């Protein structure tokens, strides 16, 4: 069995993020400020194995993805730097490749280019191979890459005569038996670069059996100086530091600040510098935090302006603190920590110069915030000046989280991280199945319903007097930004709506309204054309109307037009061709009798700088499409003919770039595609040769039950195509790829692009008797989602197929139950009024003074999604069982488990006697502990019966099983309780799925997917054996089963797979194995059906491995074989990078495969279409 | 030291042991072996972010805290070393 692996939804979580001016472009708006540093900023986000570049749009406040590249390696750290005097930032990537990679973003070609790749060690995430920690000198002169233990390498960065970046060979700064917690570079202006690290030495503790050395183990803050003159790194100083230290943050220096470091420790923030006394302040704690818990900083960002700088530090509970330093020259006198706001816990926060804050959430959706203030108001504050030390230690400062005051959320990026469980099913009876995913953690848990396709957001919907048959939009002048009219045609009238502040009917448009229309468009520069069954009405800009009438009793049946050319088909099959002349008159040029009625017509758009387009496509009922010439010398003469499987219903020409273009426009020549919607529901696409008009390279795809009607529209400033079948599809270009994706909305009758003041790129469509205006969102996404909030981390769910309900079990460790939380909240509110602590009182006064009307109430309704649940003792569990109706999104039943029980497994069971019908079984564990030893005080199985139409649950039976919790499973075949075969490798399974009689698919926690199959002869033997292999089993073999299964497929996904299911995502498509991962990606493995395809794709994969090695330096084959050698899986994600290669390399690879690049693209498209 | 000594198996092993932390030797005791395995495991958990996220979901801690805990555990991953025999 050979499989094709394809990621359907790339990982949505974020590992780390940095900000920089990677494009090096000046922003249009900031030129007024005149500052040299006013270039646009982009955010580079590492999402596990993909690297993304995001740019916030300062006008709309939305984040746009510029680029997303799969690097086939684990990205562990990112850093950005700029050479002195340059305007562009480079991106440094620390990964598992054992190499340091420096990337440069090229905005013209919209790609990341590898500038340097320096090998320093073995690949893989190893203890002593650098890659985990990365620091760059603020002046861009040197960088340091470090491992968790021992190794640190320093590279000197410089530029050569041609201003290209150069990198030195590495300088070693190793220290054996030493762990590194954090690494950063000091800002020391143009003095020698200095790096600082939090280090802990363990050699003594390993040798001392009394434990004294371990107790006295002391973390040190170590400074490494790079002497640029001597080209040498020296360990300059090593000072003892608080043993809770975990993170270093650079303090601006060199004239902008005092230089030095912020050292974030458990509960404290310190200011340190060489030869400077320590300045310490305590991090304020939430009032409801248990005393034994510390407060740890997990993310930090620095904001620098000319005259001011401050730091934003986020704690593990989500609270952000603003840190200010009071300093004179290089001496820091006071460190102040002030409560700023609370947002969900992040893995990285970035402050943008344009006044935005990007929060890459560690679980759940990411967000973009706008600054409303920078925390100048009075708030709970702790300072080094007021630090109080008592016998019990430092006096804590308390605060209560409050609603957002300084930040304001303006955009959200959806993240599925982590997918805990997933099912594919068609519960809504739609055309394609839905993917149900249980995502998120704790209070931010959701059940998300994913549907393949793009989301639309409806802006307006209005009812029309009758059912319209078609809709158009027209501009009055070609140079206008926005459309002027919406024209709606009914069966025998035409309605004209004018677009302004509002959309209203007008009668002064000169359009003929007593008949239905066949086409409405802008003609020439500024005149309008309406084609109706009896003629063509040409409305000049000054109001004059020219009318061309059909001869005799003939009527116009079909029209094709572009800006300068019009072709009509009369009943009986006569074609008449018009052209616009110099004076703006529409002149009849040529006539041609076709043999029969014309089914549809289309003219290609006028090429840039030309007078006319050369191609006319005519579809006939004899299942052919003809290309006719429109050149004056061979006008309406056939150029080529294509026969199709069914009569064409609609035709459209669309230009498609075959390769990656620039960020905004492309310099690659475009390919002209003729698209045809056939009556059997197939969309037929074929390439038109720009010179000869020959058709080649055809592709077809079934879109739906109705014949697709094609309409042009605009998507991200480029021509795109709407195909309206039983559901609408959008064909558009995204990051250089042509994508054909369904839209998530009902059947539409007719559509046109729409552009107005409020909505620059929308679509107006008619469906039934409604006129709808909508925009298309989140381009490039495979799925769109609807979320239903849950209470705790979802662990598993089952679908109850009869009632189409979901049963979800949720549980959380170390949290309080709903009632306890309510009680605690009340208590807290009462306590807040009478706190003795001066600081807390201070904060309280602020809240009272700030807003009497919302003060108390606001705090009562703080959403848990934003603030998180209060922490309880770590051995406490809360859990609930929920029955959910996904259609109405209602929870019909919610049972909270009592007494420290956690639900861990769920399934439906049918008992022998069938007295109660289908029952729900929930496995629970009481007092579950993972550390120091995995144990639990009791395990139960609850059996519930469905009552009240399955909406509610009744407890039937509760049994106690004293058995240990099995975490580690062995592969076992069939449902037999004796193990007659097992795997030769023990694995920590995270998901498993039954594939066929002899085969199981499994995924382990190291990110591998494998298939294990019972050998055929063994399977037969067991079938025939009357004892079912029992005798052999009793004999045993080296403590294992007598037989071993064969692992027939091995693949490293690079992400913990949490769920596997065999399912089909498209109607009538073959089944593939769908998986979901912790990082929130969804992928599929499809079995190849022909040997030919296997050969083709394995060769393509091989060539891509050679010609286009992964961006971050990891060898592709080694990555996919990280734990077990990859076996019989072809990596579709690598193959799909083929279109992004330069055209000459595409040709080279295609030649080696004896194909054309177009054929390869078609193959890639075909196989993707088999999956989704 | 003679030139040939540099290439004999013992000095090569010593060189490996110095260069690659965790390379075993004939006299490695059970405790040292376990300590190495544990440290390698923790380093791998920290390096593979999805795995770190997986653990932090089980523990209901933030990923930052989980990483810090794992780092701290690298100090004494297997508890105190056993008493050495006198020889």
Tab-separated table of C-alpha atoms in Angstrom, chain A residues 350-584:
chain	number	residue	atom	x	y	z
A	350	UNK	CA	4.809	41.407	19.643
A	351	UNK	CA	4.365	45.160	19.883
A	352	UNK	CA	4.154	46.901	16.526
A	353	UNK	CA	5.188	50.477	15.923
A	354	UNK	CA	1.827	51.189	14.359
A	355	UNK	CA	0.181	50.745	17.763
A	356	UNK	CA	-0.855	47.119	17.562
A	357	UNK	CA	-0.096	44.178	19.767
A	358	UNK	CA	-0.034	40.714	18.264
A	359	UNK	CA	-0.741	37.943	20.743
A	360	UNK	CA	0.137	34.436	19.530
A	361	UNK	CA	-1.967	32.387	21.922
A	362	UNK	CA	-0.515	29.136	23.107
A	363	UNK	CA	-3.918	27.468	22.751
A	364	UNK	CA	-6.933	28.791	20.914
A	365	UNK	CA	-7.358	31.773	18.651
A	366	UNK	CA	-4.625	34.370	18.188
A	367	UNK	CA	-5.549	38.002	18.374
A	368	UNK	CA	-4.483	41.430	17.245
A	369	UNK	CA	-5.040	44.198	19.750
A	370	UNK	CA	-4.864	47.916	19.363
A	371	UNK	CA	-3.414	50.090	22.100
A	372	UNK	CA	-5.897	52.500	23.601
A	373	UNK	CA	-3.470	53.616	26.236
A	374	UNK	CA	-0.076	52.596	27.501
A	375	UNK	CA	-1.083	52.126	31.097
A	376	UNK	CA	-0.699	55.690	32.306
A	377	UNK	CA	-3.674	55.475	34.644
A	378	UNK	CA	-3.349	54.534	38.259
A	379	UNK	CA	-3.397	50.774	38.686
A	380	UNK	CA	-2.112	48.066	40.966
A	381	UNK	CA	1.616	48.538	40.971
A	382	UNK	CA	4.578	46.989	42.667
A	383	UNK	CA	7.902	48.714	42.809
A	384	UNK	CA	11.415	47.982	43.862
A	385	UNK	CA	11.197	51.061	46.120
A	386	UNK	CA	8.332	49.675	48.170
A	387	UNK	CA	9.558	46.073	48.273
A	388	UNK	CA	9.057	44.739	51.781
A	389	UNK	CA	10.984	41.809	53.120
A	390	UNK	CA	9.619	40.023	56.156
A	391	UNK	CA	10.624	36.829	57.931
A	392	UNK	CA	8.417	34.816	55.584
A	393	UNK	CA	10.009	36.320	52.533
A	394	UNK	CA	8.991	39.200	50.343
A	395	UNK	CA	5.587	40.723	50.921
A	396	UNK	CA	3.295	39.908	47.984
A	397	UNK	CA	1.170	42.449	46.179
A	398	UNK	CA	-2.327	41.427	45.144
A	399	UNK	CA	-4.631	42.527	42.374
A	400	UNK	CA	-7.897	41.586	40.752
A	401	UNK	CA	-8.026	41.126	36.995
A	402	UNK	CA	-10.363	43.581	35.344
A	403	UNK	CA	-11.812	44.186	31.921
A	404	UNK	CA	-9.487	45.374	29.153
A	405	UNK	CA	-8.551	48.988	29.557
A	406	UNK	CA	-5.384	49.562	27.583
A	407	UNK	CA	-5.947	47.113	24.788
A	408	UNK	CA	-8.774	46.621	22.381
A	409	UNK	CA	-9.160	43.526	20.290
A	410	UNK	CA	-9.618	44.231	16.603
A	411	UNK	CA	-8.917	40.969	14.871
A	412	UNK	CA	-8.724	37.306	15.597
A	413	UNK	CA	-6.984	34.482	13.768
A	414	UNK	CA	-8.613	31.161	14.260
A	415	UNK	CA	-6.524	28.417	15.756
A	416	UNK	CA	-7.628	24.846	16.230
A	417	UNK	CA	-4.736	24.120	18.571
A	418	UNK	CA	-5.028	21.654	20.225
A	419	UNK	CA	-7.314	19.244	18.417
A	420	UNK	CA	-8.209	16.766	21.132
A	421	UNK	CA	-10.618	14.640	19.166
A	422	UNK	CA	-12.120	14.663	15.719
A	423	UNK	CA	-14.904	12.948	13.812
A	424	UNK	CA	-15.947	13.257	10.208
A	425	UNK	CA	-19.663	12.816	9.710
A	426	UNK	CA	-22.503	14.329	7.774
A	427	UNK	CA	-24.879	15.220	10.581
A	428	UNK	CA	-26.390	18.168	8.770
A	429	UNK	CA	-27.267	16.306	5.554
A	430	UNK	CA	-25.179	18.660	3.484
A	431	UNK	CA	-23.462	17.847	0.240
A	432	UNK	CA	-20.116	17.251	1.941
A	433	UNK	CA	-19.473	15.819	5.374
A	434	UNK	CA	-18.519	18.065	8.256
A	435	UNK	CA	-15.455	17.652	10.419
A	436	UNK	CA	-16.249	17.912	14.101
A	437	UNK	CA	-13.237	18.820	16.184
A	438	UNK	CA	-12.963	19.200	19.927
A	439	UNK	CA	-10.390	21.945	20.390
A	440	UNK	CA	-8.869	24.214	22.933
A	441	UNK	CA	-8.193	23.950	26.577
A	442	UNK	CA	-9.901	24.879	29.814
A	443	UNK	CA	-12.220	27.856	29.514
A	444	UNK	CA	-11.284	28.412	25.870
A	445	UNK	CA	-12.429	24.966	24.817
A	446	UNK	CA	-14.701	24.739	21.829
A	447	UNK	CA	-16.326	22.246	19.615
A	448	UNK	CA	-15.631	23.422	16.103
A	449	UNK	CA	-17.507	22.308	13.064
A	450	UNK	CA	-15.297	22.523	10.002
A	451	UNK	CA	-16.711	22.553	6.523
A	452	UNK	CA	-14.510	22.404	3.472
A	453	UNK	CA	-14.758	25.735	1.730
A	454	UNK	CA	-14.468	29.449	2.221
A	455	UNK	CA	-16.548	31.380	4.675
A	456	UNK	CA	-18.636	34.277	3.452
A	457	UNK	CA	-19.770	37.177	5.536
A	458	UNK	CA	-23.059	38.592	4.458
A	459	UNK	CA	-23.271	42.368	4.397
A	460	UNK	CA	-26.825	42.855	3.175
A	461	UNK	CA	-29.824	40.861	2.124
A	462	UNK	CA	-32.972	42.357	0.705
A	463	UNK	CA	-36.127	40.882	-0.674
A	464	UNK	CA	-37.135	41.463	-4.284
A	465	UNK	CA	-40.684	41.472	-5.641
A	466	UNK	CA	-40.198	38.348	-7.736
A	467	UNK	CA	-37.619	35.692	-8.412
A	468	UNK	CA	-34.837	37.265	-10.449
A	469	UNK	CA	-32.913	35.314	-13.055
A	470	UNK	CA	-29.748	37.339	-13.361
A	471	UNK	CA	-27.774	40.177	-11.796
A	472	UNK	CA	-24.978	42.490	-13.013
A	473	UNK	CA	-23.050	45.410	-11.655
A	474	UNK	CA	-21.681	48.210	-13.826
A	475	UNK	CA	-19.436	51.198	-13.374
A	476	UNK	CA	-20.240	54.429	-15.153
A	477	UNK	CA	-16.651	55.032	-16.131
A	478	UNK	CA	-13.742	52.688	-16.470
A	479	UNK	CA	-11.710	54.798	-14.060
A	480	UNK	CA	-14.343	54.728	-11.334
A	481	UNK	CA	-13.402	52.993	-8.117
A	482	UNK	CA	-16.864	51.723	-7.390
A	483	UNK	CA	-19.822	50.285	-9.198
A	484	UNK	CA	-22.691	52.602	-10.067
A	485	UNK	CA	-25.630	50.286	-10.686
A	486	UNK	CA	-26.858	46.868	-9.796
A	487	UNK	CA	-29.076	45.607	-12.585
A	488	UNK	CA	-31.439	42.758	-11.803
A	489	UNK	CA	-33.310	40.955	-14.530
A	490	UNK	CA	-36.609	39.186	-13.876
A	491	UNK	CA	-38.552	37.034	-16.321
A	492	UNK	CA	-39.954	40.050	-18.155
A	493	UNK	CA	-38.712	43.220	-16.494
A	494	UNK	CA	-35.371	44.704	-15.561
A	495	UNK	CA	-34.784	46.528	-12.297
A	496	UNK	CA	-32.017	49.070	-11.885
A	497	UNK	CA	-30.628	49.875	-8.448
A	498	UNK	CA	-28.214	52.681	-7.885
A	499	UNK	CA	-25.339	52.218	-5.450
A	500	UNK	CA	-24.629	55.085	-3.113
A	501	UNK	CA	-24.962	55.530	0.619
A	502	UNK	CA	-27.886	53.180	0.294
A	503	UNK	CA	-28.983	51.005	-2.561
A	504	UNK	CA	-32.237	52.146	-4.109
A	505	UNK	CA	-34.244	51.737	-7.249
A	506	UNK	CA	-33.781	54.417	-9.937
A	507	UNK	CA	-35.627	55.040	-13.204
A	508	UNK	CA	-33.360	57.631	-14.847
A	509	UNK	CA	-30.668	55.183	-15.875
A	510	UNK	CA	-31.869	54.901	-19.497
A	511	UNK	CA	-31.908	51.121	-19.237
A	512	UNK	CA	-34.903	49.523	-20.879
A	513	UNK	CA	-36.949	48.126	-18.021
A	514	UNK	CA	-39.875	46.533	-19.814
A	515	UNK	CA	-38.042	43.449	-20.898
A	516	UNK	CA	-35.613	41.022	-19.357
A	517	UNK	CA	-31.920	41.517	-19.976
A	518	UNK	CA	-29.319	39.144	-21.307
A	519	UNK	CA	-26.250	41.184	-20.475
A	520	UNK	CA	-25.363	44.528	-18.954
A	521	UNK	CA	-21.865	45.907	-19.055
A	522	UNK	CA	-19.588	48.868	-19.429
A	523	UNK	CA	-18.541	49.460	-23.011
A	524	UNK	CA	-15.497	51.452	-24.008
A	525	UNK	CA	-14.492	54.131	-21.563
A	526	UNK	CA	-17.775	55.425	-20.304
A	527	UNK	CA	-20.814	54.038	-22.069
A	528	UNK	CA	-23.187	51.324	-20.959
A	529	UNK	CA	-24.666	48.443	-22.850
A	530	UNK	CA	-27.806	46.471	-22.217
A	531	UNK	CA	-28.558	43.425	-24.322
A	532	UNK	CA	-32.179	42.304	-24.322
A	533	UNK	CA	-33.923	39.706	-26.507
A	534	UNK	CA	-34.845	42.243	-29.180
A	535	UNK	CA	-31.704	44.257	-29.510
A	536	UNK	CA	-28.675	45.971	-28.088
A	537	UNK	CA	-29.117	49.248	-26.266
A	538	UNK	CA	-26.004	51.363	-26.175
A	539	UNK	CA	-26.209	54.241	-23.671
A	540	UNK	CA	-23.607	56.955	-24.288
A	541	UNK	CA	-22.141	58.981	-21.514
A	542	UNK	CA	-24.043	62.131	-22.548
A	543	UNK	CA	-27.356	60.285	-22.404
A	544	UNK	CA	-27.773	59.531	-26.118
A	545	UNK	CA	-29.120	56.063	-26.742
A	546	UNK	CA	-28.295	53.976	-29.802
A	547	UNK	CA	-30.457	50.973	-30.314
A	548	UNK	CA	-29.638	48.079	-32.599
A	549	UNK	CA	-32.623	45.876	-33.369
A	550	UNK	CA	-32.679	42.257	-34.381
A	551	UNK	CA	-33.690	41.582	-37.963
A	552	UNK	CA	-37.084	40.042	-38.550
A	553	UNK	CA	-38.608	38.024	-35.792
A	554	UNK	CA	-35.392	36.666	-34.524
A	555	UNK	CA	-34.428	37.186	-30.913
A	556	UNK	CA	-31.081	37.285	-29.240
A	557	UNK	CA	-30.438	34.115	-27.248
A	558	UNK	CA	-26.868	34.443	-26.030
A	559	UNK	CA	-24.324	37.197	-25.621
A	560	UNK	CA	-20.615	37.317	-25.118
A	561	UNK	CA	-18.778	40.567	-24.596
A	562	UNK	CA	-15.744	42.281	-23.230
A	563	UNK	CA	-14.970	45.974	-22.966
A	564	UNK	CA	-14.680	46.534	-26.715
A	565	UNK	CA	-16.233	43.566	-28.443
A	566	UNK	CA	-19.738	42.064	-28.443
A	567	UNK	CA	-20.979	38.868	-30.024
A	568	UNK	CA	-24.605	37.869	-30.046
A	569	UNK	CA	-26.253	34.647	-31.095
A	570	UNK	CA	-29.688	34.841	-32.646
A	571	UNK	CA	-32.259	32.097	-32.465
A	572	UNK	CA	-31.488	29.675	-35.226
A	573	UNK	CA	-27.767	29.850	-34.683
A	574	UNK	CA	-26.623	33.052	-36.379
A	575	UNK	CA	-23.654	34.847	-34.840
A	576	UNK	CA	-23.240	38.602	-35.240
A	577	UNK	CA	-20.031	40.271	-34.182
A	578	UNK	CA	-19.777	43.948	-33.193
A	579	UNK	CA	-16.762	46.014	-32.395
A	580	UNK	CA	-16.431	49.444	-30.912
A	581	UNK	CA	-14.841	51.895	-33.311
A	582	UNK	CA	-12.711	54.978	-32.619
A	583	UNK	CA	-15.715	57.244	-32.183
A	584	UNK	CA	-17.267	55.004	-29.561
